Amino acid sequence: MATPTRGTNGASNKGNKFANAGAAAGGFVGALGGSFVPPVNVTVNNNRGAARSGGGRTHAESLLPAPEFTSPAQVRNYCNTLRAAAVTLSIEVAMGAEILKGVLAAVPDPDGRAFGSRVRAAKVARKMQRSADALRDAAKNAAACYAVFQQEYEEEINRVRHRARKPQQPVMNWAQQ
């Protein structure tokens, strides 16, 4: 009985029947990859920091306003901007994880295991999905941060709010008859 020869990865070649299957499948995935994966382009136009000279902020930091917390409005603005950015990024990363899983599932398993390519793709995409979950949690925590701020500093906020806005009394216009 003839024993099958072993390849460099330890898998038997079975008479070189599947020797070029990986290359063929790779070409197939490359050729059809555009039909499975929608093109996703993300463009961020942010010119807030363009007028500054020297010592400017990096691109990643420009997604958020400057961390200047001298008023409740600035705290609210920072938390809302952080929440909005985290929600948007969470959705995009989750979509990227699904696309990555789909693309990697099309790559054949080197050992020829049934569903081996799907298992490997799921392991890789799971880490990216966890990143999306963490971004979603960051959005929740940003919203919760402002809610706790309002609870903890309610007295100070109300004290200034009442002083800043005096309630208007209805005025009787006697001339209008």
PDB file of C-alpha atoms in Angstrom:
ATOM      1  CA  MET A   1       0.000   0.000   0.000  1.00  0.00           C
ATOM      2  CA  ALA A   2       1.385   3.366  -0.979  1.00  0.00           C
ATOM      3  CA  THR A   3       1.448   5.987   1.780  1.00  0.00           C
ATOM      4  CA  PRO A   4       0.440   9.504   0.878  1.00  0.00           C
ATOM      5  CA  THR A   5       3.226  12.053   0.917  1.00  0.00           C
ATOM      6  CA  ARG A   6       3.194  14.771   3.545  1.00  0.00           C
ATOM      7  CA  GLY A   7       3.395  18.443   2.588  1.00  0.00           C
ATOM      8  CA  THR A   8       5.262  21.191   4.424  1.00  0.00           C
ATOM      9  CA  ASN A   9       2.304  21.882   6.697  1.00  0.00           C
ATOM     10  CA  GLY A  10       1.874  18.231   7.697  1.00  0.00           C
ATOM     11  CA  ALA A  11      -1.278  17.623   5.608  1.00  0.00           C
ATOM     12  CA  SER A  12      -1.213  14.776   3.149  1.00  0.00           C
ATOM     13  CA  ASN A  13      -1.228  15.785  -0.501  1.00  0.00           C
ATOM     14  CA  LYS A  14      -3.233  12.673  -1.591  1.00  0.00           C
ATOM     15  CA  GLY A  15      -1.427  12.457  -4.858  1.00  0.00           C
ATOM     16  CA  ASN A  16      -1.260  16.252  -5.335  1.00  0.00           C
ATOM     17  CA  LYS A  17      -4.977  16.236  -6.033  1.00  0.00           C
ATOM     18  CA  PHE A  18      -5.460  19.345  -3.886  1.00  0.00           C
ATOM     19  CA  ALA A  19      -2.016  20.868  -4.338  1.00  0.00           C
ATOM     20  CA  ASN A  20      -3.236  24.005  -6.072  1.00  0.00           C
ATOM     21  CA  ALA A  21      -6.693  24.211  -4.470  1.00  0.00           C
ATOM     22  CA  GLY A  22      -5.569  26.975  -2.128  1.00  0.00           C
ATOM     23  CA  ALA A  23      -4.164  29.054  -4.956  1.00  0.00           C
ATOM     24  CA  ALA A  24      -7.278  28.502  -7.039  1.00  0.00           C
ATOM     25  CA  ALA A  25      -9.572  29.420  -4.153  1.00  0.00           C
ATOM     26  CA  GLY A  26      -7.451  32.465  -3.374  1.00  0.00           C
ATOM     27  CA  GLY A  27      -7.829  33.654  -6.956  1.00  0.00           C
ATOM     28  CA  PHE A  28     -11.542  32.923  -6.784  1.00  0.00           C
ATOM     29  CA  VAL A  29     -11.940  34.932  -3.581  1.00  0.00           C
ATOM     30  CA  GLY A  30      -9.890  37.769  -5.021  1.00  0.00           C
ATOM     31  CA  ALA A  31     -11.978  37.820  -8.185  1.00  0.00           C
ATOM     32  CA  LEU A  32     -15.331  37.689  -6.418  1.00  0.00           C
ATOM     33  CA  GLY A  33     -14.334  39.628  -3.319  1.00  0.00           C
ATOM     34  CA  GLY A  34     -15.716  42.869  -4.737  1.00  0.00           C
ATOM     35  CA  SER A  35     -19.153  41.356  -5.137  1.00  0.00           C
ATOM     36  CA  PHE A  36     -19.344  40.161  -1.519  1.00  0.00           C
ATOM     37  CA  VAL A  37     -17.820  43.177   0.194  1.00  0.00           C
ATOM     38  CA  PRO A  38     -19.462  46.555  -0.299  1.00  0.00           C
ATOM     39  CA  PRO A  39     -16.999  49.418  -0.591  1.00  0.00           C
ATOM     40  CA  VAL A  40     -17.076  51.482   2.591  1.00  0.00           C
ATOM     41  CA  ASN A  41     -15.471  54.902   2.595  1.00  0.00           C
ATOM     42  CA  VAL A  42     -15.326  57.053   5.702  1.00  0.00           C
ATOM     43  CA  THR A  43     -14.565  60.723   5.231  1.00  0.00           C
ATOM     44  CA  VAL A  44     -14.292  63.095   8.164  1.00  0.00           C
ATOM     45  CA  ASN A  45     -14.126  66.796   7.367  1.00  0.00           C
ATOM     46  CA  ASN A  46     -13.181  68.689  10.458  1.00  0.00           C
ATOM     47  CA  ASN A  47     -11.744  72.156  10.061  1.00  0.00           C
ATOM     48  CA  ARG A  48     -12.075  73.307  13.667  1.00  0.00           C
ATOM     49  CA  GLY A  49      -8.349  73.007  14.348  1.00  0.00           C
ATOM     50  CA  ALA A  50      -7.219  74.295  10.930  1.00  0.00           C
ATOM     51  CA  ALA A  51      -6.775  77.885  12.095  1.00  0.00           C
ATOM     52  CA  ARG A  52      -4.375  76.907  14.873  1.00  0.00           C
ATOM     53  CA  SER A  53      -0.685  77.084  14.241  1.00  0.00           C
ATOM     54  CA  GLY A  54       1.932  74.855  15.833  1.00  0.00           C
ATOM     55  CA  GLY A  55       1.120  72.385  18.568  1.00  0.00           C
ATOM     56  CA  GLY A  56      -2.114  71.464  16.839  1.00  0.00           C
ATOM     57  CA  ARG A  57      -4.086  68.417  17.729  1.00  0.00           C
ATOM     58  CA  THR A  58      -3.713  65.105  15.945  1.00  0.00           C
ATOM     59  CA  HIS A  59      -6.420  63.690  13.710  1.00  0.00           C
ATOM     60  CA  ALA A  60      -7.760  61.260  16.322  1.00  0.00           C
ATOM     61  CA  GLU A  61      -8.100  63.981  18.944  1.00  0.00           C
ATOM     62  CA  SER A  62      -9.927  66.315  16.585  1.00  0.00           C
ATOM     63  CA  LEU A  63     -13.033  64.113  16.736  1.00  0.00           C
ATOM     64  CA  LEU A  64     -13.723  65.518  20.201  1.00  0.00           C
ATOM     65  CA  PRO A  65     -13.850  69.086  21.459  1.00  0.00           C
ATOM     66  CA  ALA A  66     -11.096  70.364  23.725  1.00  0.00           C
ATOM     67  CA  PRO A  67     -11.480  69.002  27.259  1.00  0.00           C
ATOM     68  CA  GLU A  68     -12.263  72.371  28.804  1.00  0.00           C
ATOM     69  CA  PHE A  69     -14.880  71.896  31.499  1.00  0.00           C
ATOM     70  CA  THR A  70     -15.538  75.418  32.742  1.00  0.00           C
ATOM     71  CA  SER A  71     -19.330  75.254  32.365  1.00  0.00           C
ATOM     72  CA  PRO A  72     -22.103  72.660  32.409  1.00  0.00           C
ATOM     73  CA  ALA A  73     -22.651  73.349  28.715  1.00  0.00           C
ATOM     74  CA  GLN A  74     -19.071  72.303  27.948  1.00  0.00           C
ATOM     75  CA  VAL A  75     -19.484  69.105  29.972  1.00  0.00           C
ATOM     76  CA  ARG A  76     -22.715  68.348  28.100  1.00  0.00           C
ATOM     77  CA  ASN A  77     -21.127  69.141  24.720  1.00  0.00           C
ATOM     78  CA  TYR A  78     -18.114  66.922  25.414  1.00  0.00           C
ATOM     79  CA  CYS A  79     -20.246  63.982  26.599  1.00  0.00           C
ATOM     80  CA  ASN A  80     -22.682  64.312  23.679  1.00  0.00           C
ATOM     81  CA  THR A  81     -19.864  64.536  21.128  1.00  0.00           C
ATOM     82  CA  LEU A  82     -18.126  61.520  22.657  1.00  0.00           C
ATOM     83  CA  ARG A  83     -21.384  59.549  22.673  1.00  0.00           C
ATOM     84  CA  ALA A  84     -22.148  60.394  19.041  1.00  0.00           C
ATOM     85  CA  ALA A  85     -18.630  59.511  17.875  1.00  0.00           C
ATOM     86  CA  ALA A  86     -18.613  56.231  19.803  1.00  0.00           C
ATOM     87  CA  VAL A  87     -22.025  55.187  18.429  1.00  0.00           C
ATOM     88  CA  THR A  88     -20.933  55.926  14.866  1.00  0.00           C
ATOM     89  CA  LEU A  89     -17.632  54.092  15.267  1.00  0.00           C
ATOM     90  CA  SER A  90     -19.357  51.169  16.978  1.00  0.00           C
ATOM     91  CA  ILE A  91     -21.685  50.689  14.019  1.00  0.00           C
ATOM     92  CA  GLU A  92     -18.842  50.928  11.509  1.00  0.00           C
ATOM     93  CA  VAL A  93     -16.608  48.513  13.438  1.00  0.00           C
ATOM     94  CA  ALA A  94     -19.444  46.000  13.835  1.00  0.00           C
ATOM     95  CA  MET A  95     -20.082  46.185  10.096  1.00  0.00           C
ATOM     96  CA  GLY A  96     -16.355  45.737   9.471  1.00  0.00           C
ATOM     97  CA  ALA A  97     -16.336  42.653  11.707  1.00  0.00           C
ATOM     98  CA  GLU A  98     -19.135  41.066   9.683  1.00  0.00           C
ATOM     99  CA  ILE A  99     -17.408  41.866   6.401  1.00  0.00           C
ATOM    100  CA  LEU A 100     -14.114  40.477   7.716  1.00  0.00           C
ATOM    101  CA  LYS A 101     -15.835  37.277   8.835  1.00  0.00           C
ATOM    102  CA  GLY A 102     -17.433  36.847   5.420  1.00  0.00           C
ATOM    103  CA  VAL A 103     -14.198  37.405   3.534  1.00  0.00           C
ATOM    104  CA  LEU A 104     -12.127  35.141   5.782  1.00  0.00           C
ATOM    105  CA  ALA A 105     -14.751  32.370   5.697  1.00  0.00           C
ATOM    106  CA  ALA A 106     -14.141  32.064   1.958  1.00  0.00           C
ATOM    107  CA  VAL A 107     -10.463  31.189   2.515  1.00  0.00           C
ATOM    108  CA  PRO A 108     -10.156  27.373   2.525  1.00  0.00           C
ATOM    109  CA  ASP A 109      -8.941  25.617   5.668  1.00  0.00           C
ATOM    110  CA  PRO A 110      -5.376  24.325   5.148  1.00  0.00           C
ATOM    111  CA  ASP A 111      -6.204  21.036   6.894  1.00  0.00           C
ATOM    112  CA  GLY A 112      -9.405  20.547   4.894  1.00  0.00           C
ATOM    113  CA  ARG A 113     -11.620  20.411   7.991  1.00  0.00           C
ATOM    114  CA  ALA A 114     -15.346  20.811   7.459  1.00  0.00           C
ATOM    115  CA  PHE A 115     -16.376  24.329   8.499  1.00  0.00           C
ATOM    116  CA  GLY A 116     -12.742  24.981   9.493  1.00  0.00           C
ATOM    117  CA  SER A 117     -12.607  28.198   7.500  1.00  0.00           C
ATOM    118  CA  ARG A 118     -15.764  29.500   9.207  1.00  0.00           C
ATOM    119  CA  VAL A 119     -14.400  28.666  12.647  1.00  0.00           C
ATOM    120  CA  ARG A 120     -11.118  30.446  11.948  1.00  0.00           C
ATOM    121  CA  ALA A 121     -12.935  33.470  10.499  1.00  0.00           C
ATOM    122  CA  ALA A 122     -15.224  33.663  13.530  1.00  0.00           C
ATOM    123  CA  LYS A 123     -12.225  33.615  15.907  1.00  0.00           C
ATOM    124  CA  VAL A 124     -10.646  36.547  14.115  1.00  0.00           C
ATOM    125  CA  ALA A 125     -13.848  38.562  13.679  1.00  0.00           C
ATOM    126  CA  ARG A 126     -14.821  38.009  17.327  1.00  0.00           C
ATOM    127  CA  LYS A 127     -11.998  40.319  18.449  1.00  0.00           C
ATOM    128  CA  MET A 128     -13.189  43.082  16.140  1.00  0.00           C
ATOM    129  CA  GLN A 129     -16.770  42.570  17.339  1.00  0.00           C
ATOM    130  CA  ARG A 130     -15.530  42.998  20.909  1.00  0.00           C
ATOM    131  CA  SER A 131     -14.034  46.321  19.844  1.00  0.00           C
ATOM    132  CA  ALA A 132     -17.436  47.352  18.503  1.00  0.00           C
ATOM    133  CA  ASP A 133     -19.040  46.296  21.791  1.00  0.00           C
ATOM    134  CA  ALA A 134     -16.487  48.344  23.730  1.00  0.00           C
ATOM    135  CA  LEU A 135     -17.254  51.398  21.599  1.00  0.00           C
ATOM    136  CA  ARG A 136     -20.972  50.897  22.236  1.00  0.00           C
ATOM    137  CA  ASP A 137     -20.241  50.718  25.968  1.00  0.00           C
ATOM    138  CA  ALA A 138     -18.177  53.915  25.695  1.00  0.00           C
ATOM    139  CA  ALA A 139     -21.197  55.659  24.173  1.00  0.00           C
ATOM    140  CA  LYS A 140     -23.402  54.466  27.038  1.00  0.00           C
ATOM    141  CA  ASN A 141     -20.876  55.606  29.623  1.00  0.00           C
ATOM    142  CA  ALA A 142     -20.538  59.031  28.016  1.00  0.00           C
ATOM    143  CA  ALA A 143     -24.293  59.546  28.276  1.00  0.00           C
ATOM    144  CA  ALA A 144     -24.267  58.224  31.842  1.00  0.00           C
ATOM    145  CA  CYS A 145     -21.409  60.581  32.714  1.00  0.00           C
ATOM    146  CA  TYR A 146     -23.496  63.647  31.962  1.00  0.00           C
ATOM    147  CA  ALA A 147     -26.502  62.204  33.797  1.00  0.00           C
ATOM    148  CA  VAL A 148     -24.409  61.632  36.927  1.00  0.00           C
ATOM    149  CA  PHE A 149     -22.906  65.107  36.551  1.00  0.00           C
ATOM    150  CA  GLN A 150     -26.405  66.580  36.581  1.00  0.00           C
ATOM    151  CA  GLN A 151     -27.369  64.559  39.657  1.00  0.00           C
ATOM    152  CA  GLU A 152     -24.237  65.316  41.642  1.00  0.00           C
ATOM    153  CA  TYR A 153     -24.132  69.028  40.835  1.00  0.00           C
ATOM    154  CA  GLU A 154     -27.880  69.674  40.689  1.00  0.00           C
ATOM    155  CA  GLU A 155     -27.769  72.243  43.479  1.00  0.00           C
ATOM    156  CA  GLU A 156     -25.006  74.306  41.861  1.00  0.00           C
ATOM    157  CA  ILE A 157     -26.623  74.111  38.431  1.00  0.00           C
ATOM    158  CA  ASN A 158     -30.025  75.188  39.753  1.00  0.00           C
ATOM    159  CA  ARG A 159     -28.536  78.005  41.822  1.00  0.00           C
ATOM    160  CA  VAL A 160     -26.922  79.549  38.761  1.00  0.00           C
ATOM    161  CA  ARG A 161     -29.836  78.691  36.484  1.00  0.00           C
ATOM    162  CA  HIS A 162     -32.313  80.620  38.658  1.00  0.00           C
ATOM    163  CA  ARG A 163     -30.004  83.588  38.857  1.00  0.00           C
ATOM    164  CA  ALA A 164     -29.358  83.603  35.130  1.00  0.00           C
ATOM    165  CA  ARG A 165     -32.985  83.353  34.030  1.00  0.00           C
ATOM    166  CA  LYS A 166     -35.445  85.393  35.973  1.00  0.00           C
ATOM    167  CA  PRO A 167     -38.981  84.236  35.330  1.00  0.00           C
ATOM    168  CA  GLN A 168     -40.931  86.748  33.317  1.00  0.00           C
ATOM    169  CA  GLN A 169     -44.146  87.982  34.899  1.00  0.00           C
ATOM    170  CA  PRO A 170     -47.032  88.491  32.519  1.00  0.00           C
ATOM    171  CA  VAL A 171     -47.338  92.188  31.805  1.00  0.00           C
ATOM    172  CA  MET A 172     -50.748  93.825  31.510  1.00  0.00           C
ATOM    173  CA  ASN A 173     -50.932  96.141  28.554  1.00  0.00           C
ATOM    174  CA  TRP A 174     -53.467  98.771  29.613  1.00  0.00           C
ATOM    175  CA  ALA A 175     -53.147 100.706  26.398  1.00  0.00           C
ATOM    176  CA  GLN A 176     -54.557  97.865  24.377  1.00  0.00           C
ATOM    177  CA  GLN A 177     -58.364  98.023  24.780  1.00  0.00           C
TER     178      GLN A 177
END
